[in-house]
CSV table of C-alpha atoms and ligand atoms in Angstrom, one decimal:
chain,number,residue,atom,x,y,z
F,30,MET,CA,10.1,57.4,65.7
F,31,LYS,CA,12.4,54.4,65.6
F,32,ALA,CA,11.6,51.5,67.8
F,33,VAL,CA,12.3,47.8,68.2
F,34,VAL,CA,9.0,46.0,67.9
F,35,TYR,CA,7.8,42.4,68.0
F,36,THR,CA,4.5,41.1,66.8
F,37,ALA,CA,4.9,37.4,67.7
F,38,TYR,CA,6.3,35.6,70.7
F,39,GLY,CA,9.6,33.8,70.1
F,40,GLU,CA,13.3,33.7,69.9
F,41,PRO,CA,15.4,36.9,69.8
F,42,ALA,CA,14.9,37.1,66.0
F,43,VAL,CA,11.3,38.3,66.5
F,44,LEU,CA,12.7,41.7,67.5
F,45,HIS,CA,13.1,44.1,64.6
F,46,THR,CA,13.5,47.8,64.0
F,47,ALA,CA,10.4,49.7,62.7
F,48,GLU,CA,9.1,53.3,62.4
F,49,ILE,CA,6.1,53.8,64.7
F,50,GLY,CA,4.1,56.8,65.9
F,51,LYS,CA,5.6,58.9,68.6
F,52,PRO,CA,3.6,58.8,71.9
F,53,ALA,CA,1.5,61.8,72.6
F,54,VAL,CA,2.0,63.2,76.1
F,55,LYS,CA,-1.1,63.4,78.4
F,56,ASP,CA,-1.6,66.2,80.9
F,57,ASN,CA,-0.1,64.2,83.8
F,58,GLU,CA,2.7,62.7,81.7
F,59,ILE,CA,6.3,63.4,80.7
F,60,LEU,CA,7.8,62.5,77.3
F,61,VAL,CA,11.3,61.1,77.7
F,62,ARG,CA,13.8,61.1,74.8
F,63,VAL,CA,15.3,57.7,75.7
F,64,ARG,CA,19.1,57.4,75.9
F,65,ALA,CA,19.4,53.9,77.1
F,66,THR,CA,17.3,50.9,78.2
F,67,SER,CA,18.2,47.3,79.3
F,68,VAL,CA,17.5,43.6,78.8
F,69,ASN,CA,16.1,42.4,82.0
F,70,PHE,CA,14.2,39.3,83.2
F,71,GLY,CA,10.8,40.9,82.3
F,72,ASP,CA,11.9,41.7,78.7
F,73,LEU,CA,13.2,38.2,78.1
F,74,MET,CA,10.1,36.6,79.6
F,75,ALA,CA,7.7,38.9,77.7
F,76,ARG,CA,9.5,38.3,74.4
F,77,ASN,CA,8.8,34.6,74.6
F,78,PHE,CA,5.9,34.4,77.0
F,79,LYS,CA,4.2,31.7,74.9
F,80,ALA,CA,6.9,29.3,75.9
F,81,VAL,CA,6.3,30.0,79.6
F,82,THR,CA,4.0,27.4,81.1
F,83,PRO,CA,2.3,27.5,84.5
F,84,ARG,CA,4.9,25.0,85.5
F,85,THR,CA,7.9,26.9,84.3
F,86,PHE,CA,6.5,30.2,85.5
F,87,ASN,CA,8.2,30.8,88.9
F,88,MET,CA,5.3,32.5,90.5
F,89,VAL,CA,1.9,31.1,91.7
F,90,GLY,CA,-0.3,29.8,88.8
F,91,ALA,CA,-2.9,32.5,89.2
F,92,LEU,CA,-0.3,35.1,88.4
F,93,TRP,CA,0.7,33.2,85.2
F,94,LEU,CA,-3.0,33.4,84.0
F,95,ALA,CA,-3.1,37.1,84.8
F,96,ALA,CA,0.2,37.7,83.1
F,97,ARG,CA,-0.7,35.8,80.0
F,98,ALA,CA,-4.1,37.6,79.7
F,99,MET,CA,-2.4,40.9,80.2
F,100,MET,CA,0.5,40.3,77.8
F,101,GLY,CA,-1.7,38.8,75.1
F,102,TRP,CA,-2.8,35.2,74.7
F,103,ASN,CA,-1.5,34.4,71.2
F,104,ARG,CA,0.6,37.4,70.4
F,105,PRO,CA,2.0,40.3,72.4
F,106,ARG,CA,-0.3,43.2,73.2
F,107,ALA,CA,2.5,45.6,73.9
F,108,GLN,CA,4.7,45.5,70.9
F,109,VAL,CA,7.6,47.5,72.3
F,110,LEU,CA,9.7,45.9,75.1
F,111,GLY,CA,11.9,47.8,77.5
F,112,SER,CA,10.9,48.5,81.1
F,113,GLU,CA,14.0,50.4,82.4
F,114,PHE,CA,15.1,53.6,80.9
F,115,SER,CA,17.3,56.6,81.2
F,116,GLY,CA,16.9,59.8,79.1
F,117,VAL,CA,16.1,63.4,78.9
F,118,VAL,CA,12.6,65.0,79.4
F,119,ALA,CA,11.5,66.3,76.0
F,120,GLU,CA,8.1,67.5,76.8
F,121,THR,CA,5.8,67.8,79.9
F,122,GLY,CA,2.0,67.6,80.1
F,123,ALA,CA,0.0,70.6,81.3
F,124,GLN,CA,-0.3,69.4,84.9
F,125,VAL,CA,3.3,68.2,85.4
F,126,THR,CA,5.1,70.0,88.2
F,127,LYS,CA,8.0,67.6,89.2
F,128,PHE,CA,9.9,67.6,85.9
F,129,LYS,CA,10.8,70.0,83.2
F,130,PRO,CA,12.2,69.7,79.6
F,131,GLY,CA,15.9,69.0,79.7
F,132,ASP,CA,15.9,67.1,83.0
F,133,ALA,CA,18.0,63.9,82.9
F,134,VAL,CA,15.9,61.1,84.3
F,135,PHE,CA,15.9,57.4,84.9
F,136,GLY,CA,13.1,54.9,85.9
F,137,TYR,CA,11.1,51.8,85.5
F,138,VAL,CA,7.7,51.4,83.7
F,139,GLY,CA,7.2,47.7,84.6
F,140,SER,CA,4.9,45.6,82.5
F,141,THR,CA,3.8,48.7,80.5
F,142,PHE,CA,7.1,48.4,78.7
F,143,GLY,CA,7.9,50.7,75.7
F,144,ALA,CA,11.5,51.8,76.3
F,145,TYR,CA,13.0,50.1,73.2
F,146,ALA,CA,12.2,53.3,71.3
F,147,GLU,CA,13.3,56.8,70.8
F,148,TYR,CA,10.5,58.2,73.0
F,149,LEU,CA,8.6,57.0,76.0
F,150,CYS,CA,5.6,58.5,77.9
F,151,LEU,CA,4.9,57.9,81.5
F,152,PRO,CA,3.0,59.6,84.4
F,153,GLU,CA,5.1,62.0,86.4
F,154,SER,CA,3.9,60.1,89.5
F,155,GLY,CA,5.5,56.8,88.2
F,156,ALA,CA,8.8,55.2,89.1
F,157,VAL,CA,10.9,58.0,87.6
F,158,ALA,CA,13.4,60.3,89.2
F,159,LEU,CA,16.3,62.6,88.3
F,160,LYS,CA,19.3,60.6,87.1
F,161,PRO,CA,22.1,60.6,89.7
F,162,ALA,CA,24.9,62.7,88.3
F,163,ASN,CA,27.5,60.0,89.1
F,164,LEU,CA,25.9,57.5,86.8
F,165,SER,CA,26.2,57.4,83.0
F,166,PHE,CA,23.0,57.1,81.0
F,167,GLU,CA,24.0,53.5,80.3
F,168,GLU,CA,24.4,52.7,84.0
F,169,ALA,CA,21.3,54.5,85.0
F,170,ALA,CA,19.2,52.4,82.6
F,171,ALA,CA,20.3,49.1,84.2
F,172,ILE,CA,19.6,49.8,87.9
F,173,PRO,CA,16.0,51.0,88.6
F,174,TYR,CA,14.1,47.7,88.4
F,175,GLY,CA,16.5,45.5,90.4
F,176,ALA,CA,17.2,48.2,93.0
F,177,ILE,CA,13.5,49.1,93.6
F,178,MET,CA,12.5,45.5,94.0
F,179,ALA,CA,15.5,44.6,96.2
F,180,TYR,CA,15.0,47.7,98.4
F,181,ASN,CA,11.3,47.0,98.9
F,182,LEU,CA,11.8,43.3,99.6
F,183,MET,CA,14.8,43.7,101.9
F,184,ASN,CA,12.8,46.3,103.9
F,185,LEU,CA,10.5,43.4,104.9
F,186,VAL,CA,13.2,41.9,107.0
F,187,GLU,CA,15.4,43.0,109.9
F,188,ILE,CA,19.2,42.6,109.3
F,189,ASN,CA,21.6,43.3,112.2
F,190,PRO,CA,25.3,43.9,111.9
F,191,GLY,CA,27.1,40.6,111.7
F,192,ASP,CA,24.1,38.6,110.6
F,193,ARG,CA,24.8,35.9,108.0
F,194,VAL,CA,22.8,36.5,104.9
F,195,LEU,CA,22.7,34.4,101.7
F,196,ILE,CA,21.5,35.7,98.4
F,197,ASN,CA,20.5,32.8,96.1
F,198,GLY,CA,20.8,34.6,92.7
F,199,ALA,CA,23.2,37.4,93.6
F,200,SER,CA,24.4,38.1,90.1
F,201,GLY,CA,21.0,39.2,88.7
F,202,ALA,CA,19.2,42.5,88.8
F,203,ILE,CA,17.4,42.0,92.2
F,204,GLY,CA,20.1,39.9,93.8
F,205,SER,CA,23.0,42.2,93.0
F,206,ALA,CA,21.2,45.1,94.6
F,207,ALA,CA,20.0,43.0,97.6
F,208,LEU,CA,23.6,41.9,98.2
F,209,GLN,CA,24.8,45.6,98.4
F,210,LEU,CA,21.8,46.5,100.7
F,211,ALA,CA,22.6,43.7,103.0
F,212,LYS,CA,26.3,44.8,103.2
F,213,LEU,CA,25.2,48.3,104.0
F,214,ARG,CA,23.3,46.9,107.0
F,215,GLY,CA,26.5,45.3,108.2
F,216,ALA,CA,25.7,41.7,107.2
F,217,GLN,CA,28.2,39.0,106.3
F,218,VAL,CA,27.0,38.1,102.8
F,219,THR,CA,27.3,34.9,100.7
F,220,GLY,CA,26.3,35.4,97.1
F,221,VAL,CA,25.2,32.4,95.0
F,222,CYS,CA,25.5,32.6,91.2
F,223,GLY,CA,26.7,30.9,88.0
F,224,THR,CA,30.4,30.4,87.0
F,225,ALA,CA,30.7,33.4,84.6
F,226,ARG,CA,29.5,35.8,87.3
F,227,VAL,CA,31.6,34.8,90.3
F,228,GLU,CA,34.0,37.7,90.0
F,229,THR,CA,31.2,40.2,89.4
F,230,VAL,CA,29.5,39.1,92.6
F,231,ARG,CA,32.8,39.3,94.5
F,232,ALA,CA,33.4,42.8,93.2
F,233,LEU,CA,29.9,43.9,94.4
F,234,GLY,CA,31.1,43.1,97.9
F,235,ALA,CA,30.1,39.5,98.7
F,236,ASP,CA,32.2,38.1,101.5
F,237,ARG,CA,31.9,34.6,100.0
F,238,VAL,CA,30.7,33.5,96.6
F,239,VAL,CA,29.2,30.1,95.8
F,240,ASP,CA,29.1,28.9,92.2
F,241,TYR,CA,25.8,26.9,92.1
F,242,THR,CA,27.1,24.7,89.2
F,243,ARG,CA,29.9,23.4,91.5
F,244,GLU,CA,28.6,23.6,95.0
F,245,ASP,CA,25.3,23.2,96.8
F,246,PHE,CA,25.3,25.8,99.5
F,247,THR,CA,22.8,23.7,101.6
F,248,GLN,CA,25.5,21.0,101.9
F,249,SER,CA,28.4,23.2,103.2
F,250,GLY,CA,27.5,23.2,106.9
F,251,GLU,CA,27.1,27.0,107.0
F,252,THR,CA,23.9,28.4,108.5
F,253,TYR,CA,22.2,31.7,107.9
F,254,ASP,CA,20.0,34.3,109.6
F,255,LEU,CA,18.4,35.3,106.2
F,256,ILE,CA,18.2,33.4,102.9
F,257,PHE,CA,16.9,35.5,100.1
F,258,ASP,CA,15.9,33.4,97.1
F,259,VAL,CA,15.4,35.4,94.0
F,260,LEU,CA,14.4,32.8,91.3
F,261,ARG,CA,12.9,30.0,93.4
F,262,LYS,CA,15.9,27.7,92.8
F,263,GLY,CA,16.0,25.1,95.6
F,264,SER,CA,13.8,23.2,97.9
F,265,LEU,CA,12.1,24.8,100.9
F,266,ALA,CA,13.2,21.9,103.1
F,267,LYS,CA,16.8,22.3,102.1
F,268,PHE,CA,16.7,26.0,102.7
F,269,LYS,CA,15.2,25.5,106.1
F,270,SER,CA,17.9,23.0,107.0
F,271,VAL,CA,20.6,25.7,106.8
F,272,LEU,CA,18.5,28.5,108.3
F,273,LYS,CA,19.2,29.4,111.9
F,274,PRO,CA,16.4,29.1,114.5
F,275,LYS,CA,14.5,32.4,114.2
F,276,GLY,CA,16.0,32.8,110.7
F,277,VAL,CA,14.0,34.2,107.8
F,278,LEU,CA,13.5,32.8,104.3
F,279,LEU,CA,12.6,35.6,101.9
F,280,PHE,CA,11.2,34.7,98.4
F,281,ALA,CA,11.1,37.1,95.5
F,282,SER,CA,9.5,34.3,93.4
F,283,PHE,CA,7.1,31.8,95.0
F,284,LYS,CA,4.6,29.1,94.3
F,285,LEU,CA,1.6,28.1,96.4
F,286,ARG,CA,3.8,26.0,98.7
F,287,GLU,CA,6.0,28.9,99.8
F,288,LEU,CA,2.9,31.1,100.0
F,289,VAL,CA,1.1,28.7,102.3
F,290,GLU,CA,4.2,28.5,104.5
F,291,SER,CA,4.3,32.3,104.7
F,292,MET,CA,0.8,32.3,106.1
F,293,ARG,CA,2.0,30.6,109.3
F,294,THR,CA,3.7,33.0,111.6
F,295,ARG,CA,6.8,31.0,112.7
F,296,ASN,CA,7.4,27.3,112.9
F,297,SER,CA,8.5,25.4,116.0
F,298,THR,CA,12.1,26.6,115.7
F,299,GLY,CA,11.0,30.2,115.1
F,300,GLN,CA,11.9,30.2,111.4
F,301,ARG,CA,9.7,32.4,109.2
F,302,VAL,CA,8.9,32.4,105.5
F,303,ILE,CA,8.1,35.7,103.7
F,304,CYS,CA,6.6,35.9,100.1
F,305,LYS,CA,5.5,39.2,98.8
F,306,LEU,CA,4.9,41.1,95.6
F,307,VAL,CA,6.3,44.6,96.0
F,308,PRO,CA,5.4,47.7,94.0
F,309,GLU,CA,7.4,49.8,91.6
F,310,ASN,CA,7.2,53.2,93.1
F,311,GLN,CA,8.8,56.7,92.9
F,312,GLU,CA,9.4,56.9,96.6
F,313,THR,CA,11.7,53.9,96.5
F,314,LEU,CA,13.4,55.1,93.4
F,315,ASN,CA,14.2,58.3,95.2
F,316,ALA,CA,15.6,56.4,98.1
F,317,VAL,CA,17.7,54.3,95.7
F,318,ARG,CA,18.8,57.4,93.9
F,319,GLU,CA,20.3,58.8,97.2
F,320,LEU,CA,22.2,55.6,97.8
F,321,ILE,CA,23.6,55.7,94.3
F,322,ALA,CA,24.5,59.4,94.6
F,323,ALA,CA,26.4,58.5,97.8
F,324,GLY,CA,28.3,55.8,96.0
F,325,LYS,CA,26.6,53.1,98.1
F,326,LEU,CA,24.8,51.3,95.3
F,327,LYS,CA,26.3,50.4,92.0
F,328,VAL,CA,25.6,48.4,88.9
F,329,SER,CA,27.9,46.2,86.9
F,330,ILE,CA,27.5,46.4,83.2
F,331,ASP,CA,28.8,43.8,80.8
F,332,ARG,CA,28.0,45.1,77.4
F,333,TRP,CA,25.8,47.5,75.5
F,334,TYR,CA,24.3,47.3,72.1
F,335,PRO,CA,22.7,49.9,69.8
F,336,LEU,CA,18.9,49.8,69.5
F,337,GLU,CA,19.0,48.1,66.1
F,338,GLN,CA,21.0,45.2,67.6
F,339,ALA,CA,18.3,44.5,70.3
F,340,ALA,CA,17.9,40.9,69.0
F,341,GLU,CA,21.7,40.4,69.5
F,342,ALA,CA,21.5,41.9,73.0
F,343,HIS,CA,18.7,39.4,73.9
F,344,ARG,CA,20.7,36.5,72.4
F,345,TYR,CA,23.8,37.4,74.5
F,346,ALA,CA,21.6,37.9,77.6
F,347,GLU,CA,20.4,34.3,77.2
F,348,SER,CA,23.8,32.8,76.4
F,349,GLY,CA,24.8,32.2,79.9
F,350,GLN,CA,28.0,34.1,79.3
F,351,LYS,CA,27.1,37.6,80.5
F,352,THR,CA,29.0,38.9,83.4
F,353,GLY,CA,26.7,41.8,84.3
F,354,ALA,CA,23.8,43.9,83.0
F,355,ILE,CA,23.1,44.2,79.3
F,356,VAL,CA,22.2,47.7,78.1
F,357,ILE,CA,20.7,48.9,74.8
F,358,THR,CA,21.6,52.4,73.7
F,359,VAL,CA,19.2,54.5,71.7
F,360,PRO,CA,20.8,56.7,68.9
F,361,GLN,CA,20.2,60.4,69.3
F,362,GLY,CA,20.4,61.2,65.6
F,363,SER,CA,16.8,62.3,64.8
F,364,PRO,CA,15.9,65.9,65.5
F,365,ALA,CA,13.8,66.3,68.7
F,366,GLY,CA,10.1,66.1,67.7
F,367,ALA,CA,10.7,64.0,64.6
F,368,VAL,CA,8.0,61.3,64.1
E,19,NAP,N1,8.3,39.7,94.6
E,19,NAP,C1,8.3,40.7,93.7
E,19,NAP,O1,7.6,41.7,93.9
E,19,NAP,C2,9.0,40.6,92.4
E,19,NAP,C3,9.2,41.7,91.7
E,19,NAP,C4,9.9,41.6,90.5
E,19,NAP,C5,10.4,40.4,90.1
E,19,NAP,N2,10.2,39.3,90.8
E,19,NAP,C6,10.7,37.9,90.4
E,19,NAP,O2,12.1,38.0,90.5
E,19,NAP,C7,12.6,37.0,89.5
E,19,NAP,C8,13.6,37.7,88.6
E,19,NAP,O3,14.7,38.2,89.3
E,19,NAP,P1,15.8,39.0,88.6
E,19,NAP,O4,15.2,40.1,87.7
E,19,NAP,O5,16.9,39.4,89.5
E,19,NAP,O6,16.4,37.9,87.6
E,19,NAP,P2,17.8,37.8,86.9
E,19,NAP,O7,18.4,39.1,86.7
E,19,NAP,O8,17.5,37.0,85.7
E,19,NAP,O9,18.7,37.0,87.9
E,19,NAP,C9,18.4,35.7,88.2
E,19,NAP,C10,19.4,35.2,89.3
E,19,NAP,O10,19.1,33.8,89.6
E,19,NAP,C11,20.4,33.1,89.5
E,19,NAP,N3,20.2,31.7,89.2
E,19,NAP,C12,19.8,31.1,88.1
E,19,NAP,N4,19.8,29.7,88.3
E,19,NAP,C13,20.1,29.5,89.6
E,19,NAP,C14,20.3,28.4,90.4
E,19,NAP,N5,20.1,27.1,89.9
E,19,NAP,N6,20.6,28.5,91.7
E,19,NAP,C15,20.8,29.7,92.2
E,19,NAP,N7,20.7,30.9,91.5
E,19,NAP,C16,20.4,30.8,90.2
E,19,NAP,C17,21.1,33.8,88.4
E,19,NAP,O11,22.5,33.4,88.4
E,19,NAP,P3,23.4,33.4,87.1
E,19,NAP,O12,22.8,34.4,86.2
E,19,NAP,O13,24.7,33.8,87.6
E,19,NAP,O14,23.3,32.0,86.6
E,19,NAP,C18,20.8,35.2,88.7
E,19,NAP,O15,21.7,35.7,89.8
E,19,NAP,C19,11.4,36.6,88.7
E,19,NAP,O16,11.0,35.3,89.1
E,19,NAP,C20,10.3,37.6,89.0
E,19,NAP,O17,9.1,37.0,88.9
E,19,NAP,C21,9.5,39.3,92.0
């Protein structure tokens, strides 16, 4: 089958098209004929992980070590990127009961990767669900990761109608879903993002948008009940200075400092810090699917590229110019079953 592979860490040019063996479905697995996949944070980081140091890695150092060992010390272990996918079930293993050939599905395989290819195998118990009918295959490939993570992280906090919520990183995969989930719970939401994505964040429903290249939200005088920081951009002290008493600081990315703070219950003003790694699970994807089907959760796509232009897709994703998600479409030319 056709796939985009990489055998060395590096710039987008390391991605190239190749013919590789089609994965064989195990008893508990489904084989998906991939229709679309995406370029997300994980793909970009895994493509050039050699350039990520413990200092630039935006999680605690121990996780950097674990990630480097898992991804491959000098060269990538998994040679096919792509963690989000949409497609059609081509084959099911003998023990599979939830899916059948012909089902349109979408999902997220996390650090297992493998979706930059014509076929992908995954356990039926993984983060995979029937594709919502109101999403195209392209849209469905760009939403599972961010929506699952945002849903699980936002469920760690209480949000009441009228609460003032700030999402620092509202234009990315996790932040754009978190923004919409906060709006669904009746919050007044401020989204922070870069210049090219201000209108996208506004269109996702933000009440106020702050361009971090022009304004520092910690200097505006506004205070918040919840600050959700996606990429660990900013100082803990500054965040606390604009957090209301009893407010919550929620970190998707965190170093030891934030982790230690999160171990205290509440400080003297009642403020609380939460840092947590959340799972990629089918249950959450099903919950997300219902929100999408009800028109309550959407994804904003900027561009899509055919599989053979995956390197170009990565280049654009890193250009700073993108206004929404980047999708890679997988040609459907080869007959089903071709190797
Ligand atoms: N806790 C968990 O279980 C968990 C799970 C998965 C991932 N993560 C973590 O989540 C992070 C990736 O999130 P993602 O996939 O949403 O990334 P993403 O799609 O790349 O989005 C990153 C966001 O951060 C914004 N940003 C960049 N520089 C900023 C700055 N100086 N100030 C404020 N915002 C800034 C970006 O804004 P612009 O693009 O508009 O510039 C964008 O909105 C990683 O650190 C990953 O480790 C955590």
